[in-house]
Amino acid sequence: MAHGQHLAIAGAGAAGLFCAGVALALGHRVTLVEAMDAPGKKLAITGKGRCNLTNDCDADTFLKNIRHNPRFLHSAIAAFPPAAAMDWFQNRLGVPLKTERGRRVFPQSDDARDVVEALVRAAKGAEWLRGRVFAILTENGRATGFKLEDGRTVLADAVLVATGGLSYPGTGSTGGGYALAKQAGHTIVPAVPSLVAMVEQGGTARQMAGLAPRNVVLRLLQDGREVFAEQGEMLFTHFGVSGPLALSASAYLGDMEKHRYQVSVDWKPALTAEQLDARLLRDFGEAAARTAAHSLDKLLPSAARPVLLARWGVDAATRVNQITRRQRLALAGLLKDFRLDIAARGSLQHAVVTAGGVAVKQVNPKTMQSRLLPGLYFAGEVLDVDGYTGGYNLQIAWATAYAVAQAQADNG
Ligand SMILES: Cc1cc2nc3c(=O)[nH]c(=O)nc-3n(C[C@H](O)[C@H](O)[C@H](O)COP(=O)(O)OP(=O)(O)OC[C@H]3O[C@@H](n4cnc5c(N)ncnc54)[C@H](O)[C@@H]3O)c2cc1C
C-alpha cells in the first residue's frame, strides 16, 4: 500500500466523512472542505434522528434495492457490503448497533448524532477547512486540487467530490458538486426527487390533513397496474400523501407525463374482502337502526369517515337495515381500495434523496475515479445512484467512499 497520498475532499457529509476516516486509517493525508458550519448536518437528521445507517442484507439483496444503476455499484458493494459497514461502525468506530424490522440497522442509542460524532472522531487527523469548493484545479490532465469560493486553494494528489444531492438544501446539499463535475466534462443526469411526498390531484387528502393511520396498506398503481404495495404508516397532508409508505412508494414513480398514477389505500389490511363484508353484515345486523353516517364509526378514524361516506354516495341518514347488498359491497370495496389520483412528486427540497447526478458511465465502478479526469473521484449521492428506503442510501455513501479511500493505495 502506498502511504502518504494526499486526498482533498469536498463535503463532510456521510460519504466525505467516512472516506476521510478510512483514508487516514490507511495512512493517507486528508484535507476536508465543508461549506456548512458543522459536518454531517444531513446525517444528523437521517432516520428521524435515529440514522438507519445500513440494511443488514447480502450484496445481492442490496443491489435489488437500488433504484438507478445497481450494476454500477456491484464492485463497491462486493468490496464493502453492509456486513463490512456494520463491522466498521461497531468495531472500528465504537458505535454499537441494533437491527430492526426490515433488517434496518440503527445505532443502539437511537441517536444519529452518535454516528456523526464517531465519524468526526475518526476524521480528526484530517486538515479541516470551512469553505465552499468552487473549482477543480488541474495540471497536465490530472486533478490536482480545489479552488475555494474565497480564493484559497488546496493542492492534493487526488480530489473527491462528495457534495451530496439537491434535497434538504438547508443541510448544505445545494448541488454544487454537479457544477464541479461539469467543469471536468461529466454528464449530469437531471436531478429528480425520490423518496418524497406525492401531490394529489383533487382535494380529498386535504380533507384528512394530519391523519396518520398506522396500519394500512398503500399501493401505487401505474396505469392501473400495481408497482408497489407495503403495509405500515402514512400521512395525509394538505397537498397529498406523505409518511413512510408514501415516501417509499414515490421511488416507483416513473415518467409522470406518460403514465397515470394512483395511490390505493387499504384501510383494513387484516381482513379479506369477504371477511370485511361478513363483518359489515354482522355490524349492520347488530345495530339495525344506526345510520349510514355512523356505520363507519368502528371502522375508520373520525377524520376519514366523512370523506369515505361522501365517496360511498349513500345518504348519511339512511338506516343500515335499508342498505342494499350492492351498497354494502361498495363500502367494502372502498375500505379495501380507496383511490387518490397523483398529480406530481413533491418538491426536490423536501425529498429524502436526489435521483440523477453524475452519470455513472464516466466513472470507474471499482475506484469511483473519473474516466475523464484522472485524480478526480466521486462518492455518495452526487452520483446517479439511489436506493429505496431501509438504509440503502447511506450504504451507497459508505461503499463508494470506501472504494475511493482504497483506490488511493494504488495511486502511489
Ligand atoms: C430527512 C432525511 C432522512 C434520511 N434518512 C436516511 C436513512 O435513515 N437512511 C439512509 O440510508 N439514508 C437516509 N437519507 C439519505 C442520506 O442522508 C443521503 O443519501 C446521504 O446523506 C448522502 O450522503 P453524501 O455524503 O453523498 O451527501 P450529504 O450527506 O448530503 O453531504 C454532502 C456535504 O457536502 C457539503 N457540500 C456541498 N457542496 C459543497 C461545496 N461546494 N464545498 C464544500 N462542501 C460542500 C454539504 O454541506 C454536506 O455537508 C435521508 C435523507 C434525508 C434528507
Short mmCIF file of C-alpha atoms and ligand atoms in Angstrom, two decimals:
data_model
loop_
_atom_site.label_atom_id
_atom_site.label_comp_id
_atom_site.label_asym_id
_atom_site.label_seq_id
_atom_site.Cartn_x
_atom_site.Cartn_y
_atom_site.Cartn_z
CA MET A 1 0.00 0.00 0.00
CA ALA A 2 1.27 3.44 -0.86
CA HIS A 3 1.23 5.64 2.23
CA GLY A 4 1.10 9.35 2.32
CA GLN A 5 -1.12 10.19 -0.64
CA HIS A 6 -2.88 13.49 -0.07
CA LEU A 7 -6.63 13.38 -0.69
CA ALA A 8 -8.70 16.59 -0.68
CA ILE A 9 -12.40 16.04 -0.05
CA ALA A 10 -15.23 18.46 -0.87
CA GLY A 11 -18.11 17.83 1.55
CA ALA A 12 -18.01 16.49 5.09
CA GLY A 13 -21.29 14.63 4.85
CA ALA A 14 -21.81 10.88 5.08
CA ALA A 15 -19.52 9.94 2.19
CA GLY A 16 -16.85 12.61 2.76
CA LEU A 17 -16.50 11.95 6.49
CA PHE A 18 -16.44 8.21 6.02
CA CYS A 19 -13.84 8.41 3.28
CA ALA A 20 -11.66 10.70 5.41
CA GLY A 21 -11.66 8.20 8.30
CA VAL A 22 -10.83 5.23 6.09
CA ALA A 23 -8.14 7.11 4.15
CA LEU A 24 -6.49 8.26 7.39
CA ALA A 25 -6.62 4.68 8.72
CA LEU A 26 -4.85 3.58 5.54
CA GLY A 27 -2.09 6.10 6.18
CA HIS A 28 -3.06 8.85 3.77
CA ARG A 29 -3.17 12.58 4.35
CA VAL A 30 -6.62 14.19 4.12
CA THR A 31 -7.98 17.71 3.77
CA LEU A 32 -11.73 18.06 4.30
CA VAL A 33 -13.50 21.13 2.96
CA GLU A 34 -17.03 21.69 4.22
CA ALA A 35 -19.31 24.57 3.25
CA MET A 36 -21.51 24.47 6.36
CA ASP A 37 -20.60 25.49 9.91
CA ALA A 38 -20.68 21.84 11.03
CA PRO A 39 -20.11 18.46 9.39
CA GLY A 40 -22.76 15.80 8.81
CA LYS A 41 -25.83 18.04 9.07
CA LYS A 42 -27.96 15.78 6.91
CA LEU A 43 -26.64 12.65 8.55
CA ALA A 44 -27.80 14.02 11.91
CA ILE A 45 -31.43 14.12 10.74
CA THR A 46 -31.49 10.74 8.98
CA GLY A 47 -33.95 8.09 10.07
CA LYS A 48 -35.98 10.68 12.00
CA GLY A 49 -32.86 11.48 14.03
CA ARG A 50 -32.08 7.79 14.63
CA CYS A 51 -29.96 7.16 11.48
CA ASN A 52 -30.84 3.99 9.61
CA LEU A 53 -27.23 3.57 8.60
CA THR A 54 -27.42 0.40 6.56
CA ASN A 55 -29.53 -2.66 5.84
CA ASP A 56 -28.34 -5.99 7.18
CA CYS A 57 -28.67 -7.87 3.90
CA ASP A 58 -26.30 -9.60 1.48
CA ALA A 59 -24.85 -7.84 -1.55
CA ASP A 60 -27.41 -9.30 -3.99
CA THR A 61 -30.38 -8.20 -1.90
CA PHE A 62 -28.74 -4.83 -1.52
CA LEU A 63 -28.43 -4.35 -5.27
CA LYS A 64 -32.10 -5.29 -5.74
CA ASN A 65 -32.96 -2.32 -3.56
CA ILE A 66 -31.09 0.16 -5.71
CA ARG A 67 -33.40 2.07 -8.00
CA HIS A 68 -30.94 3.51 -10.52
CA ASN A 69 -27.77 1.87 -11.82
CA PRO A 70 -27.42 -1.08 -9.41
CA ARG A 71 -24.82 -2.69 -11.69
CA PHE A 72 -22.51 0.25 -11.25
CA LEU A 73 -22.42 -0.49 -7.50
CA HIS A 74 -21.61 -4.16 -7.92
CA SER A 75 -17.85 -3.92 -7.25
CA ALA A 76 -18.09 -1.35 -4.49
CA ILE A 77 -20.71 -3.38 -2.61
CA ALA A 78 -18.81 -6.63 -3.12
CA ALA A 79 -15.77 -4.95 -1.58
CA PHE A 80 -17.68 -3.22 1.22
CA PRO A 81 -21.06 -4.89 1.81
CA PRO A 82 -23.45 -3.99 4.64
CA ALA A 83 -21.77 -6.57 6.93
CA ALA A 84 -18.46 -4.73 6.48
CA ALA A 85 -20.13 -1.40 7.24
CA MET A 86 -21.67 -2.84 10.40
CA ASP A 87 -18.31 -4.23 11.44
CA TRP A 88 -16.62 -0.90 10.73
CA PHE A 89 -19.13 1.07 12.80
CA GLN A 90 -19.17 -1.34 15.72
CA ASN A 91 -15.55 -2.38 15.95
CA ARG A 92 -13.59 0.48 14.42
CA LEU A 93 -15.78 3.45 15.28
CA GLY A 94 -17.24 2.12 18.54
CA VAL A 95 -20.90 2.59 17.63
CA PRO A 96 -22.99 -0.35 18.97
CA LEU A 97 -25.73 -1.25 16.50
CA LYS A 98 -29.10 -2.98 16.52
CA THR A 99 -31.23 -4.37 13.70
CA GLU A 100 -34.95 -3.68 13.47
CA ARG A 101 -37.86 -4.68 11.24
CA GLY A 102 -36.94 -4.90 7.57
CA ARG A 103 -33.27 -5.55 8.56
CA ARG A 104 -32.85 -1.81 9.15
CA VAL A 105 -29.74 -1.08 11.18
CA PHE A 106 -29.61 1.76 13.73
CA PRO A 107 -27.21 2.83 16.48
CA GLN A 108 -28.28 1.24 19.77
CA SER A 109 -28.54 4.73 21.24
CA ASP A 110 -31.22 5.67 18.65
CA ASP A 111 -29.25 8.88 18.16
CA ALA A 112 -27.91 9.84 14.73
CA ARG A 113 -25.55 12.31 16.40
CA ASP A 114 -23.56 9.38 17.77
CA VAL A 115 -22.90 8.28 14.19
CA VAL A 116 -21.82 11.80 13.19
CA GLU A 117 -19.57 12.14 16.25
CA ALA A 118 -17.91 8.77 15.65
CA LEU A 119 -17.18 9.69 12.01
CA VAL A 120 -15.84 13.10 13.03
CA ARG A 121 -13.59 11.45 15.66
CA ALA A 122 -12.23 9.07 13.02
CA ALA A 123 -11.52 12.04 10.73
CA LYS A 124 -9.79 14.06 13.45
CA GLY A 125 -6.39 13.66 11.82
CA ALA A 126 -7.58 15.48 8.69
CA GLU A 127 -6.97 19.13 7.99
CA TRP A 128 -10.39 20.82 8.22
CA LEU A 129 -11.32 23.86 6.17
CA ARG A 130 -14.60 25.70 6.29
CA GLY A 131 -15.42 26.89 2.79
CA ARG A 132 -17.17 26.14 -0.46
CA VAL A 133 -15.27 24.34 -3.19
CA PHE A 134 -15.81 26.26 -6.34
CA ALA A 135 -13.47 24.74 -8.94
CA ILE A 136 -11.21 21.78 -9.54
CA LEU A 137 -7.58 22.62 -10.22
CA THR A 138 -5.88 20.63 -12.95
CA GLU A 139 -2.36 20.20 -14.23
CA ASN A 140 -1.13 18.02 -17.09
CA GLY A 141 -4.56 16.47 -17.47
CA ARG A 142 -4.91 15.49 -13.78
CA ALA A 143 -6.96 16.90 -10.92
CA THR A 144 -4.52 18.49 -8.53
CA GLY A 145 -6.67 20.33 -6.02
CA PHE A 146 -9.57 22.63 -5.27
CA LYS A 147 -10.18 26.31 -5.51
CA LEU A 148 -12.49 27.68 -2.81
CA GLU A 149 -15.03 30.43 -3.27
CA ASP A 150 -12.96 32.79 -1.07
CA GLY A 151 -9.93 32.32 -3.35
CA ARG A 152 -8.00 29.84 -1.20
CA THR A 153 -6.56 26.78 -2.92
CA VAL A 154 -5.93 23.25 -1.70
CA LEU A 155 -3.32 21.20 -3.54
CA ALA A 156 -3.51 17.40 -3.36
CA ASP A 157 -2.67 14.18 -5.18
CA ALA A 158 -6.35 13.40 -5.70
CA VAL A 159 -9.67 15.12 -5.05
CA LEU A 160 -13.03 13.69 -4.04
CA VAL A 161 -16.35 15.38 -4.75
CA ALA A 162 -18.73 14.18 -2.01
CA THR A 163 -21.10 17.12 -2.04
CA GLY A 164 -24.39 15.18 -1.97
CA GLY A 165 -27.55 15.82 -3.97
CA LEU A 166 -30.06 18.63 -4.05
CA SER A 167 -32.57 17.67 -1.37
CA TYR A 168 -32.86 19.39 2.01
CA PRO A 169 -30.64 22.31 0.90
CA GLY A 170 -30.65 23.60 4.49
CA THR A 171 -28.23 20.77 5.33
CA GLY A 172 -25.75 22.02 2.73
CA SER A 173 -26.81 19.90 -0.24
CA THR A 174 -27.11 22.58 -2.85
CA GLY A 175 -25.93 20.70 -5.91
CA GLY A 176 -22.54 22.44 -6.16
CA GLY A 177 -20.91 19.13 -6.98
CA TYR A 178 -22.72 18.94 -10.29
CA ALA A 179 -21.03 22.13 -11.45
CA LEU A 180 -17.64 20.75 -10.38
CA ALA A 181 -18.28 17.55 -12.35
CA LYS A 182 -19.40 19.54 -15.38
CA GLN A 183 -16.16 21.51 -15.34
CA ALA A 184 -14.39 18.21 -15.87
CA GLY A 185 -16.69 17.38 -18.77
CA HIS A 186 -19.01 15.00 -16.91
CA THR A 187 -22.60 14.47 -17.98
CA ILE A 188 -25.19 15.20 -15.29
CA VAL A 189 -28.40 13.20 -15.34
CA PRO A 190 -31.13 15.73 -14.36
CA ALA A 191 -31.95 15.64 -10.66
CA VAL A 192 -35.39 14.29 -9.72
CA PRO A 193 -36.76 13.94 -6.19
CA SER A 194 -37.09 10.40 -4.85
CA LEU A 195 -38.45 9.21 -1.53
CA VAL A 196 -40.71 12.23 -1.46
CA ALA A 197 -44.33 13.05 -0.68
CA MET A 198 -46.82 12.84 -3.54
CA VAL A 199 -49.12 15.62 -4.63
CA GLU A 200 -52.76 14.66 -5.12
CA GLN A 201 -54.91 15.82 -8.00
CA GLY A 202 -58.13 16.85 -6.26
CA GLY A 203 -58.75 17.82 -2.66
CA THR A 204 -59.52 14.50 -0.98
CA ALA A 205 -56.33 14.16 1.05
CA ARG A 206 -56.65 17.76 2.22
CA GLN A 207 -59.93 16.89 3.95
CA MET A 208 -57.99 14.40 6.09
CA ALA A 209 -54.83 16.52 6.54
CA GLY A 210 -52.97 15.45 9.67
CA LEU A 211 -54.46 11.97 9.76
CA ALA A 212 -51.69 9.37 10.09
CA PRO A 213 -53.09 5.84 10.00
CA ARG A 214 -50.53 3.38 11.39
CA ASN A 215 -51.65 0.14 9.88
CA VAL A 216 -52.82 0.46 6.30
CA VAL A 217 -51.58 -0.97 3.03
CA LEU A 218 -50.59 1.63 0.47
CA ARG A 219 -50.44 0.54 -3.16
CA LEU A 220 -49.08 2.57 -6.04
CA LEU A 221 -50.76 1.88 -9.37
CA GLN A 222 -49.19 2.80 -12.69
CA ASP A 223 -51.87 2.86 -15.40
CA GLY A 224 -53.92 0.59 -13.13
CA ARG A 225 -51.09 -1.91 -12.56
CA GLU A 226 -49.65 -2.34 -9.08
CA VAL A 227 -45.98 -1.30 -8.88
CA PHE A 228 -45.66 -1.00 -5.09
CA ALA A 229 -47.53 -2.36 -2.06
CA GLU A 230 -46.50 -2.17 1.58
CA GLN A 231 -48.14 -2.17 4.98
CA GLY A 232 -47.37 0.45 7.60
CA GLU A 233 -47.86 4.12 8.36
CA MET A 234 -48.78 7.02 6.10
CA LEU A 235 -49.80 10.64 6.46
CA PHE A 236 -52.48 12.67 4.68
CA THR A 237 -51.43 16.28 4.14
CA HIS A 238 -52.97 19.44 2.76
CA PHE A 239 -51.40 18.66 -0.64
CA GLY A 240 -51.43 14.86 -0.84
CA VAL A 241 -49.83 11.88 0.84
CA SER A 242 -46.64 11.59 2.85
CA GLY A 243 -45.23 9.48 5.69
CA PRO A 244 -43.08 6.34 5.37
CA LEU A 245 -45.31 4.40 2.96
CA ALA A 246 -45.83 7.28 0.56
CA LEU A 247 -42.11 8.15 0.57
CA SER A 248 -41.21 4.55 -0.21
CA ALA A 249 -43.83 4.33 -2.94
CA SER A 250 -42.61 7.53 -4.61
CA ALA A 251 -39.38 5.83 -5.67
CA TYR A 252 -41.53 3.78 -8.05
CA LEU A 253 -42.94 6.80 -9.88
CA GLY A 254 -41.74 6.93 -13.46
CA ASP A 255 -42.44 9.43 -16.21
CA MET A 256 -45.48 11.30 -14.96
CA GLU A 257 -46.22 12.71 -18.40
CA LYS A 258 -46.55 9.24 -19.87
CA HIS A 259 -48.28 7.33 -17.08
CA ARG A 260 -51.25 7.77 -14.83
CA TYR A 261 -50.50 7.15 -11.15
CA GLN A 262 -52.92 6.43 -8.36
CA VAL A 263 -52.50 5.60 -4.69
CA SER A 264 -54.83 2.95 -3.32
CA VAL A 265 -55.25 2.77 0.46
CA ASP A 266 -56.44 -0.44 2.10
CA TRP A 267 -57.84 0.67 5.46
CA LYS A 268 -58.45 -2.90 6.63
CA PRO A 269 -55.41 -4.95 5.59
CA ALA A 270 -56.06 -7.67 8.18
CA LEU A 271 -59.38 -8.62 6.57
CA THR A 272 -60.02 -10.06 3.12
CA ALA A 273 -62.86 -8.50 1.11
CA GLU A 274 -65.09 -11.45 2.11
CA GLN A 275 -64.19 -11.18 5.80
CA LEU A 276 -64.82 -7.46 5.67
CA ASP A 277 -68.21 -7.96 4.06
CA ALA A 278 -69.10 -10.55 6.71
CA ARG A 279 -68.11 -8.06 9.39
CA LEU A 280 -70.20 -5.28 7.82
CA LEU A 281 -73.16 -7.65 7.62
CA ARG A 282 -72.75 -8.53 11.29
CA ASP A 283 -72.27 -4.88 12.36
CA PHE A 284 -75.31 -3.77 10.38
CA GLY A 285 -77.39 -6.62 11.83
CA GLU A 286 -76.41 -5.78 15.41
CA ALA A 287 -77.39 -2.12 15.14
CA ALA A 288 -80.07 -2.02 12.50
CA ALA A 289 -81.29 1.43 13.50
CA ARG A 290 -77.88 3.05 13.12
CA THR A 291 -77.48 5.49 10.22
CA ALA A 292 -75.04 5.12 7.35
CA ALA A 293 -73.12 8.09 8.80
CA HIS A 294 -72.46 6.11 11.99
CA SER A 295 -71.86 2.80 10.28
CA LEU A 296 -68.24 3.80 9.81
CA ASP A 297 -67.62 4.69 13.47
CA LYS A 298 -65.90 1.44 14.38
CA LEU A 299 -64.18 1.04 11.05
CA LEU A 300 -62.31 4.27 10.42
CA PRO A 301 -60.63 7.14 12.24
CA SER A 302 -63.03 10.06 12.59
CA ALA A 303 -61.25 12.33 10.05
CA ALA A 304 -61.67 9.69 7.34
CA ARG A 305 -65.35 8.93 7.93
CA PRO A 306 -66.98 11.91 6.16
CA VAL A 307 -64.61 11.51 3.23
CA LEU A 308 -65.42 7.85 2.68
CA LEU A 309 -69.10 8.46 3.31
CA ALA A 310 -69.12 11.09 0.54
CA ARG A 311 -67.35 8.70 -1.85
CA TRP A 312 -69.72 5.91 -0.91
CA GLY A 313 -72.61 8.09 -2.05
CA VAL A 314 -75.17 6.64 0.36
CA ASP A 315 -77.26 9.29 2.13
CA ALA A 316 -75.90 9.83 5.64
CA ALA A 317 -79.36 9.43 7.20
CA THR A 318 -80.06 6.05 5.60
CA ARG A 319 -80.58 3.36 8.24
CA VAL A 320 -78.18 0.46 7.92
CA ASN A 321 -81.02 -2.06 7.68
CA GLN A 322 -82.03 -0.28 4.46
CA ILE A 323 -78.58 -0.56 2.90
CA THR A 324 -78.61 -2.93 -0.06
CA ARG A 325 -76.12 -5.70 -0.61
CA ARG A 326 -74.68 -3.74 -3.51
CA GLN A 327 -74.16 -0.68 -1.36
CA ARG A 328 -72.56 -2.82 1.35
CA LEU A 329 -70.18 -4.38 -1.15
CA ALA A 330 -69.36 -0.93 -2.49
CA LEU A 331 -68.41 0.15 1.04
CA ALA A 332 -66.20 -2.91 1.50
CA GLY A 333 -64.60 -2.07 -1.86
CA LEU A 334 -63.89 1.48 -0.75
CA LEU A 335 -62.38 0.33 2.53
CA LYS A 336 -60.07 -2.08 0.70
CA ASP A 337 -59.24 0.14 -2.28
CA PHE A 338 -59.57 3.86 -1.60
CA ARG A 339 -58.10 5.71 -4.59
CA LEU A 340 -56.37 9.04 -4.89
CA ASP A 341 -55.07 10.41 -8.20
CA ILE A 342 -51.45 11.51 -8.07
CA ALA A 343 -50.53 14.65 -10.00
CA ALA A 344 -46.85 15.15 -9.18
CA ARG A 345 -43.89 14.36 -6.99
CA GLY A 346 -43.34 16.64 -4.01
CA SER A 347 -40.51 19.17 -4.25
CA LEU A 348 -36.84 18.27 -4.50
CA GLN A 349 -36.11 20.36 -1.42
CA HIS A 350 -38.22 18.00 0.68
CA ALA A 351 -37.09 14.74 -0.89
CA VAL A 352 -35.11 12.23 1.16
CA VAL A 353 -32.85 11.54 -1.80
CA THR A 354 -31.99 13.01 -5.16
CA ALA A 355 -32.17 10.68 -8.13
CA GLY A 356 -29.94 11.70 -11.01
CA GLY A 357 -26.45 13.20 -10.73
CA VAL A 358 -23.04 12.40 -12.19
CA ALA A 359 -23.60 9.86 -14.99
CA VAL A 360 -22.04 6.58 -13.92
CA LYS A 361 -20.73 5.62 -17.37
CA GLN A 362 -17.97 8.17 -16.99
CA VAL A 363 -16.89 6.85 -13.58
CA ASN A 364 -14.82 3.74 -12.85
CA PRO A 365 -17.05 1.50 -10.68
CA LYS A 366 -14.12 -0.11 -8.82
CA THR A 367 -12.41 3.09 -7.74
CA MET A 368 -15.04 5.84 -8.29
CA GLN A 369 -12.38 7.71 -10.30
CA SER A 370 -13.49 9.90 -13.18
CA ARG A 371 -12.83 8.34 -16.56
CA LEU A 372 -12.41 11.87 -17.95
CA LEU A 373 -10.04 13.47 -15.44
CA PRO A 374 -7.61 11.24 -13.54
CA GLY A 375 -7.29 12.16 -9.88
CA LEU A 376 -10.94 13.21 -9.63
CA TYR A 377 -13.26 10.93 -7.62
CA PHE A 378 -16.94 10.89 -6.70
CA ALA A 379 -18.79 9.29 -3.79
CA GLY A 380 -22.30 9.30 -2.33
CA GLU A 381 -25.44 10.96 -3.57
CA VAL A 382 -23.71 13.20 -6.12
CA LEU A 383 -23.57 10.06 -8.31
CA ASP A 384 -26.55 8.91 -10.36
CA VAL A 385 -27.39 6.05 -7.99
CA ASP A 386 -30.16 5.91 -5.40
CA GLY A 387 -31.91 3.30 -3.33
CA TYR A 388 -35.25 2.65 -1.71
CA THR A 389 -35.80 3.33 1.99
CA GLY A 390 -34.19 0.99 4.51
CA GLY A 391 -30.59 2.20 4.93
CA TYR A 392 -29.59 1.64 1.30
CA ASN A 393 -28.71 5.25 0.55
CA LEU A 394 -26.25 5.58 3.40
CA GLN A 395 -24.75 2.21 2.48
CA ILE A 396 -24.16 3.67 -1.01
CA ALA A 397 -22.28 6.55 0.66
CA TRP A 398 -20.13 4.21 2.81
CA ALA A 399 -19.31 1.75 0.00
CA THR A 400 -18.45 4.36 -2.63
CA ALA A 401 -16.39 6.34 -0.09
CA TYR A 402 -14.56 3.16 0.92
CA ALA A 403 -13.72 2.46 -2.73
CA VAL A 404 -12.20 5.94 -3.07
CA ALA A 405 -10.07 5.56 0.07
CA GLN A 406 -8.84 2.14 -1.04
CA ALA A 407 -8.05 3.42 -4.52
CA GLN A 408 -5.53 5.91 -3.10
CA ALA A 409 -3.32 2.95 -2.26
CA ASP A 410 -2.91 2.31 -5.98
CA ASN A 411 -2.12 5.92 -6.80
CA GLY A 412 1.36 5.97 -5.42
C1 LIG B 1 -34.66 13.68 6.14
C2 LIG B 1 -33.74 12.63 5.58
C3 LIG B 1 -33.67 11.40 6.18
C4 LIG B 1 -32.84 10.40 5.64
N1 LIG B 1 -32.77 9.20 6.28
C5 LIG B 1 -31.98 8.23 5.77
C6 LIG B 1 -31.83 6.99 6.46
O1 LIG B 1 -32.35 6.80 7.56
N2 LIG B 1 -31.06 6.03 5.86
C7 LIG B 1 -30.41 6.23 4.67
O2 LIG B 1 -29.76 5.31 4.18
N3 LIG B 1 -30.47 7.43 4.04
C8 LIG B 1 -31.23 8.42 4.57
N4 LIG B 1 -31.28 9.64 3.94
C9 LIG B 1 -30.44 9.86 2.73
C10 LIG B 1 -28.97 10.15 3.16
O3 LIG B 1 -28.96 11.12 4.17
C11 LIG B 1 -28.15 10.63 1.99
O4 LIG B 1 -28.27 9.73 0.92
C12 LIG B 1 -26.67 10.79 2.38
O5 LIG B 1 -26.53 11.74 3.41
C13 LIG B 1 -25.81 11.17 1.19
O6 LIG B 1 -24.51 11.33 1.65
P1 LIG B 1 -23.50 12.32 0.89
O7 LIG B 1 -22.25 12.33 1.69
O8 LIG B 1 -23.42 11.95 -0.53
O9 LIG B 1 -24.18 13.74 0.96
P2 LIG B 1 -24.52 14.65 2.23
O10 LIG B 1 -24.64 13.81 3.45
O11 LIG B 1 -25.65 15.50 1.81
O12 LIG B 1 -23.20 15.53 2.41
C14 LIG B 1 -22.78 16.47 1.46
C15 LIG B 1 -21.93 17.50 2.17
O13 LIG B 1 -21.26 18.30 1.21
C16 LIG B 1 -21.28 19.66 1.62
N5 LIG B 1 -21.11 20.50 0.41
C17 LIG B 1 -21.97 20.63 -0.62
N6 LIG B 1 -21.44 21.40 -1.59
C18 LIG B 1 -20.18 21.75 -1.15
C19 LIG B 1 -19.12 22.51 -1.72
N7 LIG B 1 -19.22 23.05 -2.93
N8 LIG B 1 -17.98 22.67 -0.99
C20 LIG B 1 -17.86 22.10 0.25
N9 LIG B 1 -18.83 21.36 0.82
C21 LIG B 1 -19.98 21.18 0.12
C22 LIG B 1 -22.63 19.81 2.29
O14 LIG B 1 -22.67 20.93 3.15
C23 LIG B 1 -22.74 18.47 3.03
O15 LIG B 1 -22.19 18.54 4.32
C24 LIG B 1 -32.08 10.65 4.47
C25 LIG B 1 -32.13 11.92 3.89
C26 LIG B 1 -32.95 12.90 4.44
C27 LIG B 1 -32.99 14.26 3.79
#
